[in-house]
Coordinates of N, CA and C and ligand atoms in Angstrom, one line a residue:
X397 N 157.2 127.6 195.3 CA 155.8 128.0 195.6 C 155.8 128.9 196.8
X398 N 155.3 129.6 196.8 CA 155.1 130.8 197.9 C 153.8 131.2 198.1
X399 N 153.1 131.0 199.5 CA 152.1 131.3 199.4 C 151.7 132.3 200.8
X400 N 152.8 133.1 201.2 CA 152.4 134.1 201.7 C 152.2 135.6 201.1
X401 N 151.7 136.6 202.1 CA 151.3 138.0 200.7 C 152.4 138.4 200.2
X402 N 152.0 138.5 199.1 CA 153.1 138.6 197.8 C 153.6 140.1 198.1
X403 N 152.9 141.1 198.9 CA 154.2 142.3 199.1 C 155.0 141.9 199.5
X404 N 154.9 140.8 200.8 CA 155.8 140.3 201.7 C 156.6 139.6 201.3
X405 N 156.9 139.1 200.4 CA 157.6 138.1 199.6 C 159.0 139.3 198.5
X406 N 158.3 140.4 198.8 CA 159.5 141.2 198.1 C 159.6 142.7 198.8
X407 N 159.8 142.1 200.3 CA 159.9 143.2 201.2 C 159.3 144.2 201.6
X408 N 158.1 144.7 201.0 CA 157.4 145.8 201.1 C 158.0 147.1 200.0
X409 N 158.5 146.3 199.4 CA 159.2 147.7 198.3 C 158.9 148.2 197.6
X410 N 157.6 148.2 197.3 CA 156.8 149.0 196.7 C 155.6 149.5 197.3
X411 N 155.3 149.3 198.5 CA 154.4 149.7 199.6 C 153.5 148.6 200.1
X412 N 152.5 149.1 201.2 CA 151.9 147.9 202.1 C 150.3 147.7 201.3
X413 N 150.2 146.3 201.0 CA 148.9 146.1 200.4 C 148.0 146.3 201.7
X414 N 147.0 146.5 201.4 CA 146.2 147.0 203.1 C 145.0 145.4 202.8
X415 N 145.0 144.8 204.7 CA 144.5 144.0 204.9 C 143.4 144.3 205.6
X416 N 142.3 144.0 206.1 CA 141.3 143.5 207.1 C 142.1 142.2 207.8
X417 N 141.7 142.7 209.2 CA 142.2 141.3 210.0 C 141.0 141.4 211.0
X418 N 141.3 140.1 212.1 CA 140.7 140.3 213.2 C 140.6 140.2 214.4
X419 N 139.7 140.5 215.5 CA 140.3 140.4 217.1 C 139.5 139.5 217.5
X420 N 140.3 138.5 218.5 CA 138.7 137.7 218.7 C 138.4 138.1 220.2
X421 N 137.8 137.7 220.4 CA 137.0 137.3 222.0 C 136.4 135.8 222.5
X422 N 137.3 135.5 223.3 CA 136.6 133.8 223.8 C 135.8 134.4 224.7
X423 N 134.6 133.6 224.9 CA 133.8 133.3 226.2 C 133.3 131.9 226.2
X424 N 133.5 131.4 227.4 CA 132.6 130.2 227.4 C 131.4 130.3 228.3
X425 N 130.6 128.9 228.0 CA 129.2 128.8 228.8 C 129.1 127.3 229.0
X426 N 127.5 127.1 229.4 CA 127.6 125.7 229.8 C 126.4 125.2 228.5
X427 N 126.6 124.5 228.8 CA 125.2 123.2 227.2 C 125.8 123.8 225.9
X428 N 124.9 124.9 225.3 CA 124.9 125.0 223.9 C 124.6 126.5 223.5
X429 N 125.4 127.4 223.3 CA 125.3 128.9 223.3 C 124.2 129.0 221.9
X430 N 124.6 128.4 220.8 CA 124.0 129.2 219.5 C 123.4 128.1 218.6
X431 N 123.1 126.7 218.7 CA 123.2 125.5 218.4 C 123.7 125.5 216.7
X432 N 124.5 126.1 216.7 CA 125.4 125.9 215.0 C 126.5 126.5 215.5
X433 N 127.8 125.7 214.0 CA 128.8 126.4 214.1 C 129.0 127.9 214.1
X434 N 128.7 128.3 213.0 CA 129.0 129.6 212.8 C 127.6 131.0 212.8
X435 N 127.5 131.6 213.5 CA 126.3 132.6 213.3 C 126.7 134.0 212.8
X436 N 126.1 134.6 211.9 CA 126.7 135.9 211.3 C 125.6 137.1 211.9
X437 N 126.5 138.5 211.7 CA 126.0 139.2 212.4 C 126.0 140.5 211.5
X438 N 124.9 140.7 210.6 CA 125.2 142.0 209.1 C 124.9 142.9 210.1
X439 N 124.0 143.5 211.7 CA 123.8 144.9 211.7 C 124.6 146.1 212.4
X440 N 124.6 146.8 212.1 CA 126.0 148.0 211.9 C 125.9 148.3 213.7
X441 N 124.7 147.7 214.2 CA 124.6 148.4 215.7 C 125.6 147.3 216.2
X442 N 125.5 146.2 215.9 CA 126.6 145.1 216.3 C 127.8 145.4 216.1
X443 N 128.6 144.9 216.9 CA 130.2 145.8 216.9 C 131.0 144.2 216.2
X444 N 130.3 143.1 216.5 CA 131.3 141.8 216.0 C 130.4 141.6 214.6
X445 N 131.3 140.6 213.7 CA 130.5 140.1 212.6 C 130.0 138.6 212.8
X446 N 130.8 137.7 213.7 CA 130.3 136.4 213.7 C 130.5 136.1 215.0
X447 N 129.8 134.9 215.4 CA 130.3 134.0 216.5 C 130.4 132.8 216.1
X448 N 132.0 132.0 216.3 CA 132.0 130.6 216.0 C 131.6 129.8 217.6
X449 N 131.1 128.7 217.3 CA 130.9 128.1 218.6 C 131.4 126.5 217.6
X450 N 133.0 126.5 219.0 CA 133.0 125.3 218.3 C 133.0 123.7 218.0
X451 N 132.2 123.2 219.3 CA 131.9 122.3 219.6 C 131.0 121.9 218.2
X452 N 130.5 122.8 217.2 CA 129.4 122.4 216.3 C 130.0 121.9 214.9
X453 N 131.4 122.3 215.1 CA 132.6 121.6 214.0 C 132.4 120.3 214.3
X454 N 132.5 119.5 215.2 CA 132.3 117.9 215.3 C 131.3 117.4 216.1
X455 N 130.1 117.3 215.4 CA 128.9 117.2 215.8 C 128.6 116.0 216.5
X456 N 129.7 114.7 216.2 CA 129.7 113.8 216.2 C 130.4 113.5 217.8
X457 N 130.8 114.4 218.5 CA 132.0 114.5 219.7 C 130.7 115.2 220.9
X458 N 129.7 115.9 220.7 CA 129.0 116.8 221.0 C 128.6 116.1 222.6
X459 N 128.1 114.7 222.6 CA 127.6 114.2 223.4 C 128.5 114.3 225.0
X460 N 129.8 114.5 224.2 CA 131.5 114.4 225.5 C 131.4 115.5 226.4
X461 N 130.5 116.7 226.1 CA 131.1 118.0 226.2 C 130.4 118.7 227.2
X462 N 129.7 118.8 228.2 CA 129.0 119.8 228.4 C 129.3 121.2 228.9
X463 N 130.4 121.7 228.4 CA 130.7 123.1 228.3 C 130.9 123.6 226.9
X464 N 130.8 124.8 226.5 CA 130.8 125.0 225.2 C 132.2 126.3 225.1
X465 N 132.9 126.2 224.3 CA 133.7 127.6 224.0 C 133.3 128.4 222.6
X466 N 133.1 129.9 222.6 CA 133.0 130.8 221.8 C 133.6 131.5 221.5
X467 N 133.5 132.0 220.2 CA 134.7 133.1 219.8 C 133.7 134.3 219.4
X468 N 134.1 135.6 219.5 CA 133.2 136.5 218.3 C 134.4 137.1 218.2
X469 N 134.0 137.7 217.1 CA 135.0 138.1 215.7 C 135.0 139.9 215.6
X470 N 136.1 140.5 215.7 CA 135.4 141.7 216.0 C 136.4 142.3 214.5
X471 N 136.5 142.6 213.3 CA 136.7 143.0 212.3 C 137.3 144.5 212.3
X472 N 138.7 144.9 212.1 CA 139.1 146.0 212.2 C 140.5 146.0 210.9
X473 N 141.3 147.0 210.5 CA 142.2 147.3 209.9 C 143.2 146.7 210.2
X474 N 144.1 145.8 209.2 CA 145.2 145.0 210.0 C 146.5 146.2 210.0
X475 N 147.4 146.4 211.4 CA 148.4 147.1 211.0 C 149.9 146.1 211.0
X476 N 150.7 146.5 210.6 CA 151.9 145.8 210.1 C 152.2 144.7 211.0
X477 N 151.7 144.6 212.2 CA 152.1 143.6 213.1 C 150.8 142.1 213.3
X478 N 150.1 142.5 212.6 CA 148.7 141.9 212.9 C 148.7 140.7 211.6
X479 N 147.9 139.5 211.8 CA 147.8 138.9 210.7 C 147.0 139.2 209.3
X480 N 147.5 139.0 208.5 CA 147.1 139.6 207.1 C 145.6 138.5 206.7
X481 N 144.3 139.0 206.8 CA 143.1 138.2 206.7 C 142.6 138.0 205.1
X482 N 141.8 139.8 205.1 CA 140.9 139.4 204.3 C 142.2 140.7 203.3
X483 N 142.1 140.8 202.0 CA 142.4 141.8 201.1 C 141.5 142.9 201.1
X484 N 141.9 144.1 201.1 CA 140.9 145.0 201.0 C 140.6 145.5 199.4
X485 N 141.9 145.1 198.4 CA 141.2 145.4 197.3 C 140.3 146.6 196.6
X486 N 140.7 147.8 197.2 CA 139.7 148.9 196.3 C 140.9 149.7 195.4
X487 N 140.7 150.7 195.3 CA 141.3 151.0 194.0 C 143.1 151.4 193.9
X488 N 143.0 152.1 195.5 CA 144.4 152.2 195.9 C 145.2 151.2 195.7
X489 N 144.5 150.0 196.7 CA 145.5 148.3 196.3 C 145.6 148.0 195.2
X490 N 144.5 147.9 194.1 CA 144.5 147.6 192.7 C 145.7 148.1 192.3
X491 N 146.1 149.3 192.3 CA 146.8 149.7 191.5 C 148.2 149.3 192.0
X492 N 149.0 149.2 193.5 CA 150.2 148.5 193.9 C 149.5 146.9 193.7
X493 N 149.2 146.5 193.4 CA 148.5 145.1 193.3 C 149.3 145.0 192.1
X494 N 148.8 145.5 190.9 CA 149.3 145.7 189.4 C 150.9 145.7 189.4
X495 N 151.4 146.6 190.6 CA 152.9 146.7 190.2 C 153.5 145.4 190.7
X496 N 153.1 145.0 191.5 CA 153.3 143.9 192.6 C 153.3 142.6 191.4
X497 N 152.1 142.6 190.6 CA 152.0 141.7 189.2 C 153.2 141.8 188.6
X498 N 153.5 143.1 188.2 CA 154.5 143.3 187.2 C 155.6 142.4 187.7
X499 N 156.2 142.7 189.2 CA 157.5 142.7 189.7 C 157.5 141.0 189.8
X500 N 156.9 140.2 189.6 CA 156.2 139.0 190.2 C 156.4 138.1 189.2
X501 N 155.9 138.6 187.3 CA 156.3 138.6 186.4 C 157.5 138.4 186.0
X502 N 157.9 139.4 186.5 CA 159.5 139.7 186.2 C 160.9 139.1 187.0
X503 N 160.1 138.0 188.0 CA 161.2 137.1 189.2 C 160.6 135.6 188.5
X504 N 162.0 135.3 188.2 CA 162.1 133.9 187.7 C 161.9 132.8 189.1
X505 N 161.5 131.6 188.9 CA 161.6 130.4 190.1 C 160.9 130.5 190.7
X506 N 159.8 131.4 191.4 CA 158.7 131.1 192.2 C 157.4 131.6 191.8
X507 N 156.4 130.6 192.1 CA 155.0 130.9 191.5 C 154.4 131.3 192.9
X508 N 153.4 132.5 193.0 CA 152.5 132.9 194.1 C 151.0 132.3 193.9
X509 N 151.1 131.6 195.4 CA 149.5 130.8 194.6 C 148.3 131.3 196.0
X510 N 147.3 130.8 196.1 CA 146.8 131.2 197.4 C 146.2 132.7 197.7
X511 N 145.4 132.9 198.5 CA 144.6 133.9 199.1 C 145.3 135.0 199.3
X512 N 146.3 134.5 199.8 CA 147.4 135.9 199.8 C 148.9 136.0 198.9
X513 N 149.1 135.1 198.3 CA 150.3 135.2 197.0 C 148.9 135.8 196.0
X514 N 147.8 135.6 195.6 CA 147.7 136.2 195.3 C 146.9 137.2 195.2
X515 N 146.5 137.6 196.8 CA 145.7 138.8 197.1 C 144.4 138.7 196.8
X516 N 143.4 137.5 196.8 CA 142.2 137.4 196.8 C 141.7 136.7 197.8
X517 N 140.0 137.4 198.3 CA 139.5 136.7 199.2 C 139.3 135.2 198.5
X518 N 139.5 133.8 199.0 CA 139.2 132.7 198.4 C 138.4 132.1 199.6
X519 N 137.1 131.4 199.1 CA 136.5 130.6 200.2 C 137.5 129.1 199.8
X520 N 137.0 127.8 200.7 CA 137.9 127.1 201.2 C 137.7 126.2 199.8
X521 N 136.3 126.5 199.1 CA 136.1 125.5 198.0 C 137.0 125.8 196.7
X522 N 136.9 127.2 196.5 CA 137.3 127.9 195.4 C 139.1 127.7 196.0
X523 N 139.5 127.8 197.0 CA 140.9 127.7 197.4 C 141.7 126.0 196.6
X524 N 140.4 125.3 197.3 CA 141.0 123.6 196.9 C 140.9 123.0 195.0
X525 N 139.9 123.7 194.8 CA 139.6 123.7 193.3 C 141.0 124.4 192.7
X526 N 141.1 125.8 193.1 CA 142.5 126.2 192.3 C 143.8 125.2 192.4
X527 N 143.9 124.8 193.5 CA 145.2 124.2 194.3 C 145.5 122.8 193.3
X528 N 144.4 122.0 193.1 CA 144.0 121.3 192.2 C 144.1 121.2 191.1
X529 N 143.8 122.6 190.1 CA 143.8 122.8 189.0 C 145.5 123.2 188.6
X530 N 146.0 124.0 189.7 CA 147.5 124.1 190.1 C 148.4 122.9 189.1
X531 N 147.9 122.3 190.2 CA 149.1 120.8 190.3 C 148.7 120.1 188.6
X532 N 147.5 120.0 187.9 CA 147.0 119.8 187.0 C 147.9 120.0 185.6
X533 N 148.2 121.5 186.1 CA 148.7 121.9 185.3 C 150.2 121.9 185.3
X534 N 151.0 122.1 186.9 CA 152.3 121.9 187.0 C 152.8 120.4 186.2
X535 N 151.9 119.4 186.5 CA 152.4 118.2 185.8 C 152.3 117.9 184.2
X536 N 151.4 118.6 183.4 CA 151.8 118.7 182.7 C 153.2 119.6 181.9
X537 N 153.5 121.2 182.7 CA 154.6 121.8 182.3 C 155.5 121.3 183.0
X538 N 155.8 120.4 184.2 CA 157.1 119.6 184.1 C 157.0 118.5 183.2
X539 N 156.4 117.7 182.7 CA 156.5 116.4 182.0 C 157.3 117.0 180.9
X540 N 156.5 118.1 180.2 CA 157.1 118.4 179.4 C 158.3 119.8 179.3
X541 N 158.9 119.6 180.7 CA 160.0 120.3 180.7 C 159.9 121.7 180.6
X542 N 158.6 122.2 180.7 CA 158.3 123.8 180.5 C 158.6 124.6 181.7
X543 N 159.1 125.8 182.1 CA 159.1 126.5 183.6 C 157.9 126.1 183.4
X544 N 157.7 126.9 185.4 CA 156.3 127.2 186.0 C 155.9 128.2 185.7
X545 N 154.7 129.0 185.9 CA 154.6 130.3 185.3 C 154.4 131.3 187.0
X546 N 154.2 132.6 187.3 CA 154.6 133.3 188.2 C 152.9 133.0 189.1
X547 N 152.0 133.1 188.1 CA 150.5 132.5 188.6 C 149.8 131.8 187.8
X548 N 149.1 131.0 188.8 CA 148.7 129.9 187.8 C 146.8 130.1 187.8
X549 N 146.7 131.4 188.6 CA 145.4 131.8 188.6 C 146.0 133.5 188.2
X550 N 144.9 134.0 187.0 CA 145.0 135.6 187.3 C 144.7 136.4 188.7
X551 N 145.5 137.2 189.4 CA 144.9 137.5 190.5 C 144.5 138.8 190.3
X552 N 144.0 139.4 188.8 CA 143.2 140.4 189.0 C 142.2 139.8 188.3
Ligands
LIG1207 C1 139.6 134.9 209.2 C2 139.2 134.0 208.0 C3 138.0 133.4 208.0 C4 137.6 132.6 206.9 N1 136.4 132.0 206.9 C5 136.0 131.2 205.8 C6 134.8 130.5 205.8 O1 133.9 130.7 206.7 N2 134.5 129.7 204.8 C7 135.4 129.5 203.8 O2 135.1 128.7 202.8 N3 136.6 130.1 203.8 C8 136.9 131.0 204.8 N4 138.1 131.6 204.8 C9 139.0 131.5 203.6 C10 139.9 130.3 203.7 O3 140.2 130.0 205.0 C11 141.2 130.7 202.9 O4 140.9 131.2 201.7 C12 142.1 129.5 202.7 O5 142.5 129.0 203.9 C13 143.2 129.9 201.8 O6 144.1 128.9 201.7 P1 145.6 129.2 201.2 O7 146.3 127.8 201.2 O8 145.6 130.0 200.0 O9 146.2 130.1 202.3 P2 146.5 129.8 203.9 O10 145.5 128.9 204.5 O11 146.8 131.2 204.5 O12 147.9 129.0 203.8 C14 149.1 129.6 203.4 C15 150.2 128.9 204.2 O13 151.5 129.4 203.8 C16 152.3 129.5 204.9 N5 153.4 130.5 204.6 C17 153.2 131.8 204.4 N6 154.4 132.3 204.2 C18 155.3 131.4 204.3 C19 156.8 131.3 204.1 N7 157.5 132.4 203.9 N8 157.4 130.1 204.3 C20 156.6 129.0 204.5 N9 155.3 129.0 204.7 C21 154.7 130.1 204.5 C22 151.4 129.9 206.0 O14 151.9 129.6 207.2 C23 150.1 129.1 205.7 O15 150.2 127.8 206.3 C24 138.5 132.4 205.8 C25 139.7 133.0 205.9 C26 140.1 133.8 206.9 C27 141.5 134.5 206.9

């Protein structure tokens, strides 16, 4: 099972899938900067997209704390050295995407599963739902002695 980006998994030999990643920025303060975890930020004059504050992850711990730590999120192009985030997916990737299918197809013994095996944005629900459906299905093709297959989600 392999669940890092699937260019990455066969060297880059057919070229670089292009990512979105991101920079963060910590700041802290004192009490309660934003009173929720996460706040989003759609307007184009804003240079960040979110701020996590994360004392609001465990609401239950909140009383311990009276300093708060923040993050804002500042969204830019990932280059080769940067972590691989979001997929950017427009028509250029589509198409090494496809070859990347093919080649993926064509390699016996490992199945690419996940956000980046196989190149889709997944939120955390849709992530654990597949993961699940995965294993669902791995137990039935080993019971009955069948390979695995290369994905066990389409990732186009
Ligand atoms: C910046 C960001 C913000 C997000 N925000 C949200 C959100 O607000 N809400 C939401 O629902 N979802 C969010 N998501 C999506 C969610 O976090 C992911 O879709 C989910 O974590 C994907 O799970 P995964 O197991 O597919 O991949 P990952 O969580 O990336 O796990 C893959 C694992 O494989 C390991 N790995 C990779 N290559 C190798 C290797 N060669 N050998 C061994 N191990 C390897 C990695 O170390 C990693 O642990 C966000 C994702 C990102 C990147």
């Amino acid at each position: 099972f392999y669940t890092g980006p699937i260019d990455r998994y066969f060297n880059f030999r057919l070229g670089r899938l292009g990512y979105r990643t991101l920079s963060f920025e910590r700041f802290e303060g004192d009490g309660d900067y934003q009173g929720t975890a996460v706040m989003n930020y759609c307007d184009e004059d804003v240079p960040y997209t979110r701020i996590s504050e994360h004392k609001h992850f465990a609401p239950w711990e909140q009383e311990k704390f009276s300093r708060t730590v923040c993050f804002r999120e500042f969204s830019r192009l990932a280059g080769p050295d940067d972590a691989p985030y979001y997929p950017i997916r427009l028509a250029g990737e589509k198409r090494l995407l496809n070859d990347y299918i093919a080649l993926a197809r064509s390699t016996r013994g490992v199945s690419f599963l996940g956000r980046l095996g196989t190149y889709r944005y997944l939120d955390m629900d849709v992530t654990i739902t597949e993961a699940l459906a995965a294993c669902d299905r791995m137990d039935t093709l080993l019971s009955t002695q069948q390979e695995l297959p290369p994905f066990f989600t389409d990732p186009v």
